[in-house]
CSV table of C-alpha atoms in Angstrom, one decimal:
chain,number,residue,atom,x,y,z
A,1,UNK,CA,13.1,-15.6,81.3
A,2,UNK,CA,9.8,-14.0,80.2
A,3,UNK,CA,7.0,-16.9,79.1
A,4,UNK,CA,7.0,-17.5,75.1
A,5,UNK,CA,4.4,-15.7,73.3
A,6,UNK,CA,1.9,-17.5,71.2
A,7,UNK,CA,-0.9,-15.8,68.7
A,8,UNK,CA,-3.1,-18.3,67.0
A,9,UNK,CA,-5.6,-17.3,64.4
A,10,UNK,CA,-8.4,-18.6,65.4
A,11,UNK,CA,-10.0,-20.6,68.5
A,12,UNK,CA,-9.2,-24.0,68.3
A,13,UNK,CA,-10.7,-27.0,70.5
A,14,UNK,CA,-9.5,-26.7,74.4
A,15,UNK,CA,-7.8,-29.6,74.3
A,16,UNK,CA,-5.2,-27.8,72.4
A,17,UNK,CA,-5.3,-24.2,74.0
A,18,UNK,CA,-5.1,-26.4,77.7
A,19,UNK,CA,-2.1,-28.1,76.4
A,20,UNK,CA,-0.3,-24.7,75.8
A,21,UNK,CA,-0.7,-23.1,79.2
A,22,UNK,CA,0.3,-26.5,80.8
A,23,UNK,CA,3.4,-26.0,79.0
A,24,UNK,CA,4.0,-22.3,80.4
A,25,UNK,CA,3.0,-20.6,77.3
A,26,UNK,CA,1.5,-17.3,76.7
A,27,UNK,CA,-1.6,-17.2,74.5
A,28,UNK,CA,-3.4,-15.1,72.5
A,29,UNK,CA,-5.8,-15.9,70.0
A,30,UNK,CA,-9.2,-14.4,67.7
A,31,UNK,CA,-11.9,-14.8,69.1
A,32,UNK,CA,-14.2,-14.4,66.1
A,33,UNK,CA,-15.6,-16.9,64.5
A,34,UNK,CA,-14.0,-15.9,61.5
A,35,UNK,CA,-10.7,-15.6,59.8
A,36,UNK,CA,-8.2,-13.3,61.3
A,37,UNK,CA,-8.2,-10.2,59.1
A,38,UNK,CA,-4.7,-9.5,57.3
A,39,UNK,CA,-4.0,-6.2,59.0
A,40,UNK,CA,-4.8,-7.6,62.6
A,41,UNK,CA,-2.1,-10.7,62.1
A,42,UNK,CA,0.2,-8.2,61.0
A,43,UNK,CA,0.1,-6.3,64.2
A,44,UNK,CA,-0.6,-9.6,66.4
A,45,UNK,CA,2.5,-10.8,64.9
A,46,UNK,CA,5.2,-8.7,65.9
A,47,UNK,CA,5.5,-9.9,69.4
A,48,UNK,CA,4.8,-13.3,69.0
A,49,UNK,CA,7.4,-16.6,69.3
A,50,UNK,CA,5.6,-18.7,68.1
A,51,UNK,CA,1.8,-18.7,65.7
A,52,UNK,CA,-0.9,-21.3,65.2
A,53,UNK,CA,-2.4,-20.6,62.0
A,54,UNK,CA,-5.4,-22.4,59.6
A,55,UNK,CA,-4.9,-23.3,56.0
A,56,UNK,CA,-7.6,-20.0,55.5
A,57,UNK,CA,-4.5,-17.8,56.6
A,58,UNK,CA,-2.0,-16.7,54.1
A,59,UNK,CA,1.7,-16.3,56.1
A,60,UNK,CA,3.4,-15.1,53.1
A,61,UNK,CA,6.7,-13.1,53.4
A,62,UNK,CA,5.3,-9.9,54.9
A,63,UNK,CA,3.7,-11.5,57.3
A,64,UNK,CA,7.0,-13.4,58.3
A,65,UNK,CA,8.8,-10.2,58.0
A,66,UNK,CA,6.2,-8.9,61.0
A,67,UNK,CA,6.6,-11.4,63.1
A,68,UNK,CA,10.5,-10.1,64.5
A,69,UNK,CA,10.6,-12.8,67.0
A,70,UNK,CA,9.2,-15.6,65.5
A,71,UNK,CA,10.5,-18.9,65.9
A,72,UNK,CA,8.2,-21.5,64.4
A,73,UNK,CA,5.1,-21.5,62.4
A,74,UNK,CA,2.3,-24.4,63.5
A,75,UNK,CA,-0.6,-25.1,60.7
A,76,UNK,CA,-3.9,-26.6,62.4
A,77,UNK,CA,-4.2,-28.6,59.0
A,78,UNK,CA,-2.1,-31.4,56.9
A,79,UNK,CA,-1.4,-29.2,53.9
A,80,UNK,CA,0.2,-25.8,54.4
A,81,UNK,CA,0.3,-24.3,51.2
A,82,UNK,CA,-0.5,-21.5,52.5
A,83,UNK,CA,2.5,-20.9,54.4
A,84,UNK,CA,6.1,-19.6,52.4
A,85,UNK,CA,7.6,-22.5,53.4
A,86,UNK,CA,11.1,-21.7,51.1
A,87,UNK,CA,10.7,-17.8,53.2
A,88,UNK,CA,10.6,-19.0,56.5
A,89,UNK,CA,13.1,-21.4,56.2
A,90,UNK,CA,15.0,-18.8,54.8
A,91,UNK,CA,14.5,-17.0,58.0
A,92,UNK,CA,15.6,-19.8,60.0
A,93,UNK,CA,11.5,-20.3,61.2
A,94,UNK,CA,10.3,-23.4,61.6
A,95,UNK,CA,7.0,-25.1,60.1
A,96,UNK,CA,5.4,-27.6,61.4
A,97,UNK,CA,2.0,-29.4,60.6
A,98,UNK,CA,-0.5,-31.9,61.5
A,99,UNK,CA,-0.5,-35.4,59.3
A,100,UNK,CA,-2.1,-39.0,60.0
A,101,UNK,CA,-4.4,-38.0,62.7
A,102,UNK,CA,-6.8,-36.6,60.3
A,103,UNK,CA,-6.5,-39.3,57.4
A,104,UNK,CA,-9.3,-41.3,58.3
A,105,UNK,CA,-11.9,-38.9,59.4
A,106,UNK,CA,-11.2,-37.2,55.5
A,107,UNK,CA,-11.5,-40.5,53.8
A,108,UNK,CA,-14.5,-41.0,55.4
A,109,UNK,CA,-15.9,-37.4,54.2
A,110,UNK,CA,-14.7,-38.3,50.5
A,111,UNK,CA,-17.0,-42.1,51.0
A,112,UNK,CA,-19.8,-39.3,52.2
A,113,UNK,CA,-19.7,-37.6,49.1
A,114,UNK,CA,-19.0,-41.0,47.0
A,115,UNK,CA,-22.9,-42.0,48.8
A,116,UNK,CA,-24.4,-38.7,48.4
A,117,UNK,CA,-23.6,-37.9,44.8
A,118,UNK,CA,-24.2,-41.7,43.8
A,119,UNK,CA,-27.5,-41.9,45.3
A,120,UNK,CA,-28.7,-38.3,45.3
A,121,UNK,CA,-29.0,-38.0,48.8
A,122,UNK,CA,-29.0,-34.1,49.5
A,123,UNK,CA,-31.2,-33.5,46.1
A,124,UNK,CA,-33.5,-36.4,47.8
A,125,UNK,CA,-34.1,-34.7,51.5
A,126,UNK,CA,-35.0,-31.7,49.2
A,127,UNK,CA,-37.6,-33.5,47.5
A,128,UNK,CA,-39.2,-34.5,50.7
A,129,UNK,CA,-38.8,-31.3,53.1
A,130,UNK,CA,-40.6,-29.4,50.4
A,131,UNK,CA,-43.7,-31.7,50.5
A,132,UNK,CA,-43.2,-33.5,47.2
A,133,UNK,CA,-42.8,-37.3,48.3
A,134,UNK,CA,-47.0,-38.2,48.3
A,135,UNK,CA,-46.0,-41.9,47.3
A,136,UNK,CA,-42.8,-44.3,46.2
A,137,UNK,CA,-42.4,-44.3,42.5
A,138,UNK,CA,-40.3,-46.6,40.6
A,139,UNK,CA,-38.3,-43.9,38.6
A,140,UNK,CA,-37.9,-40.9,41.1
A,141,UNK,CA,-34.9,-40.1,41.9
A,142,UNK,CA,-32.7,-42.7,40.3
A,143,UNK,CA,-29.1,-42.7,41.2
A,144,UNK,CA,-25.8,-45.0,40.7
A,145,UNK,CA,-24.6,-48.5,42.0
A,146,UNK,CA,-21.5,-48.3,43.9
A,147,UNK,CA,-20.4,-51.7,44.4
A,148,UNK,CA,-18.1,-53.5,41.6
A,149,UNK,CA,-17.7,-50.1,40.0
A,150,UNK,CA,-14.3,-48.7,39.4
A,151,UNK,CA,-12.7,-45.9,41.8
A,152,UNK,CA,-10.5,-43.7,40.8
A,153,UNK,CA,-8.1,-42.0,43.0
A,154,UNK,CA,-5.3,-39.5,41.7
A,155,UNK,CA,-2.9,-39.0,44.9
A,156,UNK,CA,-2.3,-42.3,46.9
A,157,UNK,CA,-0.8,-40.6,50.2
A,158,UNK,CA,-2.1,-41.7,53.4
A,159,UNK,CA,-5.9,-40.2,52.9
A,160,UNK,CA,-5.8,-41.7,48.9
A,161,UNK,CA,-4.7,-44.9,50.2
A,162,UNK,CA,-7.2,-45.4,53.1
A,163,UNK,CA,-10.5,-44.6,50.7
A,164,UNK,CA,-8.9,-47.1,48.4
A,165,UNK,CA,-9.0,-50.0,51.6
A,166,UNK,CA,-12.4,-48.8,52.4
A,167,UNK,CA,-13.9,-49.7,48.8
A,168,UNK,CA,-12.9,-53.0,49.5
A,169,UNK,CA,-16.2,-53.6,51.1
A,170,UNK,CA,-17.8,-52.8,48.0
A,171,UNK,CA,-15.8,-54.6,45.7
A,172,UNK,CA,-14.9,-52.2,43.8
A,173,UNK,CA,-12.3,-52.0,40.7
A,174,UNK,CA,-9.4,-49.4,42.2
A,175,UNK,CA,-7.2,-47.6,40.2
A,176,UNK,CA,-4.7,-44.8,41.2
A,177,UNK,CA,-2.1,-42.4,39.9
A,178,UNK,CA,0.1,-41.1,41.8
A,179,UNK,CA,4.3,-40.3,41.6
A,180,UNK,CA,5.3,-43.1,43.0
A,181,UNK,CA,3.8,-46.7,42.7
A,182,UNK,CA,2.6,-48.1,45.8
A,183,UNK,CA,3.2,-52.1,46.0
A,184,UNK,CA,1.9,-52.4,49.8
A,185,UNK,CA,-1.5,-50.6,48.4
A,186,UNK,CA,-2.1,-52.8,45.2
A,187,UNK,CA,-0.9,-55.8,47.2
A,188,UNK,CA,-4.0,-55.8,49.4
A,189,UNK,CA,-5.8,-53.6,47.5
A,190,UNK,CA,-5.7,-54.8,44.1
A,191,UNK,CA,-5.6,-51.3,43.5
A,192,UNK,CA,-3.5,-50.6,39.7
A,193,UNK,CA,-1.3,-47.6,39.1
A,194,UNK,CA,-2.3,-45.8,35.6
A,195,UNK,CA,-1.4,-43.1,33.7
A,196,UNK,CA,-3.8,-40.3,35.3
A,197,UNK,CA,-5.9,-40.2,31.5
A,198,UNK,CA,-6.3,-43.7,31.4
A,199,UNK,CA,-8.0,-43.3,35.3
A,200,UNK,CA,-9.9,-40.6,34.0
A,201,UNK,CA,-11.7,-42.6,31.0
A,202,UNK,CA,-12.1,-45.7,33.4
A,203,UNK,CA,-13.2,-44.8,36.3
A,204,UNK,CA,-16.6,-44.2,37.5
A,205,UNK,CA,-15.6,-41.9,40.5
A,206,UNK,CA,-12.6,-40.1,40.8
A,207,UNK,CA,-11.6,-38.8,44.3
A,208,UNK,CA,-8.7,-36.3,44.3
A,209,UNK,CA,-6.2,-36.6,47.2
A,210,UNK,CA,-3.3,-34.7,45.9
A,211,UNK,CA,-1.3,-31.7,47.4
A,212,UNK,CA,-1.7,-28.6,45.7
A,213,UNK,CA,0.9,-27.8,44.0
A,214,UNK,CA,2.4,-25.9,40.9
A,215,UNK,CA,2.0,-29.0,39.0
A,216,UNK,CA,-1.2,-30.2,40.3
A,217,UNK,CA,-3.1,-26.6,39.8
A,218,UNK,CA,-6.1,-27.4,37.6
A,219,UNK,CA,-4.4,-31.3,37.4
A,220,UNK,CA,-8.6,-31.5,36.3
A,221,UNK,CA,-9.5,-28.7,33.3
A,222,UNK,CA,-11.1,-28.7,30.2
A,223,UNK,CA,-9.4,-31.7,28.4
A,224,UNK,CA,-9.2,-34.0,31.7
A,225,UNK,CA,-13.2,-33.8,32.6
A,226,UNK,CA,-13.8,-34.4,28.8
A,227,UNK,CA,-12.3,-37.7,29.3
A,228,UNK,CA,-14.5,-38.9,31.8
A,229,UNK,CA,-17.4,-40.7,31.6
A,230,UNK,CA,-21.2,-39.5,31.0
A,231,UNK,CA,-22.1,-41.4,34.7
A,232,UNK,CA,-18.9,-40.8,35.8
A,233,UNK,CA,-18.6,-38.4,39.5
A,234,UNK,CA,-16.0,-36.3,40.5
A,235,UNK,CA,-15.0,-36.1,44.3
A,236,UNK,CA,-13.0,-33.5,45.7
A,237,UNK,CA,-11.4,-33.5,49.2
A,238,UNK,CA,-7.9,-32.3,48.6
A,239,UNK,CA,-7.7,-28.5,47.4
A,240,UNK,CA,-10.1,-26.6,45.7
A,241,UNK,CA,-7.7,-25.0,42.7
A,242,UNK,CA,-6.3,-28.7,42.1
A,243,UNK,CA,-10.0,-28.6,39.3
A,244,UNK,CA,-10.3,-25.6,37.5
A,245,UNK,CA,-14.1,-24.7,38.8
A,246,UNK,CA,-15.1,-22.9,35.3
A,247,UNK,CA,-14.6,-25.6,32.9
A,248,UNK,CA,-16.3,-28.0,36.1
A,249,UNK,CA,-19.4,-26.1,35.6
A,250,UNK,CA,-19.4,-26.7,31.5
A,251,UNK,CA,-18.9,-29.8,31.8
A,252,UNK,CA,-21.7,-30.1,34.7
A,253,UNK,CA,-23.9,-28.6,32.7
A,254,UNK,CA,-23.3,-29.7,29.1
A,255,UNK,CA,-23.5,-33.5,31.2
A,256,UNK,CA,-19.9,-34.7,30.1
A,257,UNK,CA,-20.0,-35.5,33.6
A,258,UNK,CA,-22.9,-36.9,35.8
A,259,UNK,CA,-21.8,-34.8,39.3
A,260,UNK,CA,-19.6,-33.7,41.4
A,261,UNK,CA,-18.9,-33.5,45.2
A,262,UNK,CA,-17.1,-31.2,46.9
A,263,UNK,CA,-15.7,-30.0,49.9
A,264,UNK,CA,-12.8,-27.6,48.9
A,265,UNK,CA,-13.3,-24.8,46.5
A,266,UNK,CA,-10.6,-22.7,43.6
A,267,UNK,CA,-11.2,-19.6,45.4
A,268,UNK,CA,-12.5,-20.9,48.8
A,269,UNK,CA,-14.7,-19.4,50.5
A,270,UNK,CA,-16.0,-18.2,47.6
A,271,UNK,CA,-17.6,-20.8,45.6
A,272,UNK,CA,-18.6,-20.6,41.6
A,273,UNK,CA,-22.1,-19.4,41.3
A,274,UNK,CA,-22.6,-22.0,38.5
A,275,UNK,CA,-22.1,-24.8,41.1
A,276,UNK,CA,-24.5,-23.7,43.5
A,277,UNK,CA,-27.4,-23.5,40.5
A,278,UNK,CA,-27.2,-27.2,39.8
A,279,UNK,CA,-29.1,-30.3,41.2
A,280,UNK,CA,-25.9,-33.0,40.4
A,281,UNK,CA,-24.1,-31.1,43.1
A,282,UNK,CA,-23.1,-31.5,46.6
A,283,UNK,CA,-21.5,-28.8,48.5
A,284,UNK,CA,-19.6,-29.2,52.1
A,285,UNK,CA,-18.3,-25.8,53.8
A,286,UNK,CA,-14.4,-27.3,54.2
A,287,UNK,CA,-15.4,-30.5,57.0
A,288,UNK,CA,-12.6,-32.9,56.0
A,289,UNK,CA,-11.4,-33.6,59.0
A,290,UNK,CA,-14.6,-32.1,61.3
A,291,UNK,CA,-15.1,-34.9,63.6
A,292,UNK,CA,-14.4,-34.5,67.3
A,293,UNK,CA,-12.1,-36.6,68.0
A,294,UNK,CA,-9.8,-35.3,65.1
A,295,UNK,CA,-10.4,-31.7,65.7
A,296,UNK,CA,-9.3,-32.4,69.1
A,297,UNK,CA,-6.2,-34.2,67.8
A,298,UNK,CA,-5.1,-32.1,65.5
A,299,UNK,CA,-5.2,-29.2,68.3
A,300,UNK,CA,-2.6,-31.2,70.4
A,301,UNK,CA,-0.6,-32.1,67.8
A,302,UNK,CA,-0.4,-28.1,66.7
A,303,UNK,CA,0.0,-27.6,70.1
A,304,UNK,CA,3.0,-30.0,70.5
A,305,UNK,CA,4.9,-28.7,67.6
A,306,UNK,CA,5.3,-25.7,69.4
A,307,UNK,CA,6.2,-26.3,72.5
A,308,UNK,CA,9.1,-28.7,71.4
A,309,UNK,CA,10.4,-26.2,68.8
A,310,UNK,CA,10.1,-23.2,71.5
A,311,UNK,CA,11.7,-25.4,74.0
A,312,UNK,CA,14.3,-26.0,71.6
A,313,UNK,CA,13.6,-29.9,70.5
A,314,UNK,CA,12.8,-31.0,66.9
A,315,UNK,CA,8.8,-30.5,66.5
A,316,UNK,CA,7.4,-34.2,66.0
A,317,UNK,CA,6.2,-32.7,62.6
A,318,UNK,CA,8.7,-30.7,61.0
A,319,UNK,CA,8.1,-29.8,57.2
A,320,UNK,CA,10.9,-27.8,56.5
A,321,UNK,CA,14.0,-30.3,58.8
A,322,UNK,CA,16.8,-27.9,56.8
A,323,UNK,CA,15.7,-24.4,58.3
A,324,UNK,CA,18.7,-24.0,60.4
């Protein structure tokens, strides 16, 4: 029997790729630094067993459709929205992704932009690498407290919950909305479930960790932002089209709000010119889980999915368990 063919869409750390050929695999992959261009995956695809793919890669159902031999469908991320989850299953093609391993480095990344929005961190290093700081002044520069303010966090999953237990060295005020109440969370927490309005006029940073969904498209517009607070900041780590970016900018610039950070973007990569204009706003180009050590996890995990579901075991992470 010929090895099992594998295209993934982009290089990912060695640990992963290493783990493949160990396994017997056949690998193929892009090696530019950049996403895989639509017309290439279609033609990669149509050998292929199995594919690694990122969450910039849209496997919708002509891309499925290429792929004649495909068998299972690895995303290198936690969410995988990207991929027709319903279609493949459909198609008796399995999905699998990679969850936990990167919950902690993303938290962190959300705390980052909690610090650097609070204290205006990237607007400060601006101020001094253009030759501006000549002496310390007592009103230059002036951000937020952090500690015994009130958090909010919409989406208490595994990355909402674990920025929730880091705020407890700050003693802060938690709230959280999410679909289903959480009783281990609030019990050593203190952390309060609330209706997602009531977190929104309360809180004096709201962190998204919420799957993007048809529900939770623009979850933040207009009417949501106008219900925060003047010092409130809004943190986004989740997915980009989770805020709608337009009314963001209003209400950035008419100061209903007093920043936002980001990391994820409506229409990523491209980002809202309006954003990148403003002082109140920190941009990050998609490093939620850009440590070493998870990058390097997350590769063995994609790579485990599919060498159990192309040796015929249940993949440790399978999102869709009803595809045959």
């Amino acid at each position: 029997m010929s090895p099992k063919q594998i295209y993934i869409t982009r290089k990912i750390p060695e640990a992963g790729i290493n783990r493949l050929k160990q396994a017997g695999l056949t690998i193929s992959l892009n090696l530019k630094d950049k996403p895989v261009q639509r017309l290439e995956l279609l033609r990669r695809i149509k050998d292929q067993d199995g594919l690694l793919c990122l969450l910039s890669d849209k496997i919708d159902q002509e891309i499925i459709d290429a792929g004649k031999r495909l068998k299972i469908i690895s995303a290198y991320a936690v969410g995988y929205d990207n991929i027709d989850v319903p279609y493949a299953t459909k198609k008796k093609i399995m999905v699998t992704n990679t969850p936990d391993v990167l919950t902690d480095a993303t938290a962190e990344l959300a705390w980052a932009l909690i610090f650097a929005c609070a204290r205006r961190i990237v607007e400060s290093d601006r101020f001094v690498r253009s030759g501006k700081f000549k002496t310390w002044g007592p009103t230059r520069l002036l951000g937020s407290d952090i500690h015994h303010k009130t958090l909010g966090i919409i989406g208490a999953g595994r990355i909402g919950q674990a920025v929730g237990f880091k705020a407890k060295g700050f003693n802060m005020k938690l709230l959280y909305n999410s679909r289903h109440r959480k009783t281990e969370f609030e019990k050593n927490t203190g952390a309060r479930l609330v209706s997602l309005q009531k977190l929104l006029k309360e809180s004096d940073f709201v962190t998204i960790h919420t799957p993007l969904t048809a529900q939770t498209r623009h979850l933040i517009g207009p009417a949501e932002l106008r219900l925060m607070k003047p010092s409130a900041y809004l943190i986004n780590t989740a997915r980009g089209p989770v805020v709608d970016e337009p009314a963001l900018v209003r209400a950035l610039k008419n100061k209903f709000i007093a920043g936002t950070g980001l990391d994820v973007y409506e229409h990523e990569p491209a980002i809202h010119p309006g954003l990148l204009k403003l002082n109140n706003v920190v941009l990050l180009p998609h490093l939620g889980s850009a440590t070493t050590e998870t990058r390097n996890k997350m590769a063995g995990l994609a790579a485990e999915n599919l060498i159990a579901g192309l040796g015929g075991k249940k993949p440790p992470n399978l999102v869709n368990p009803h595809y045959s």
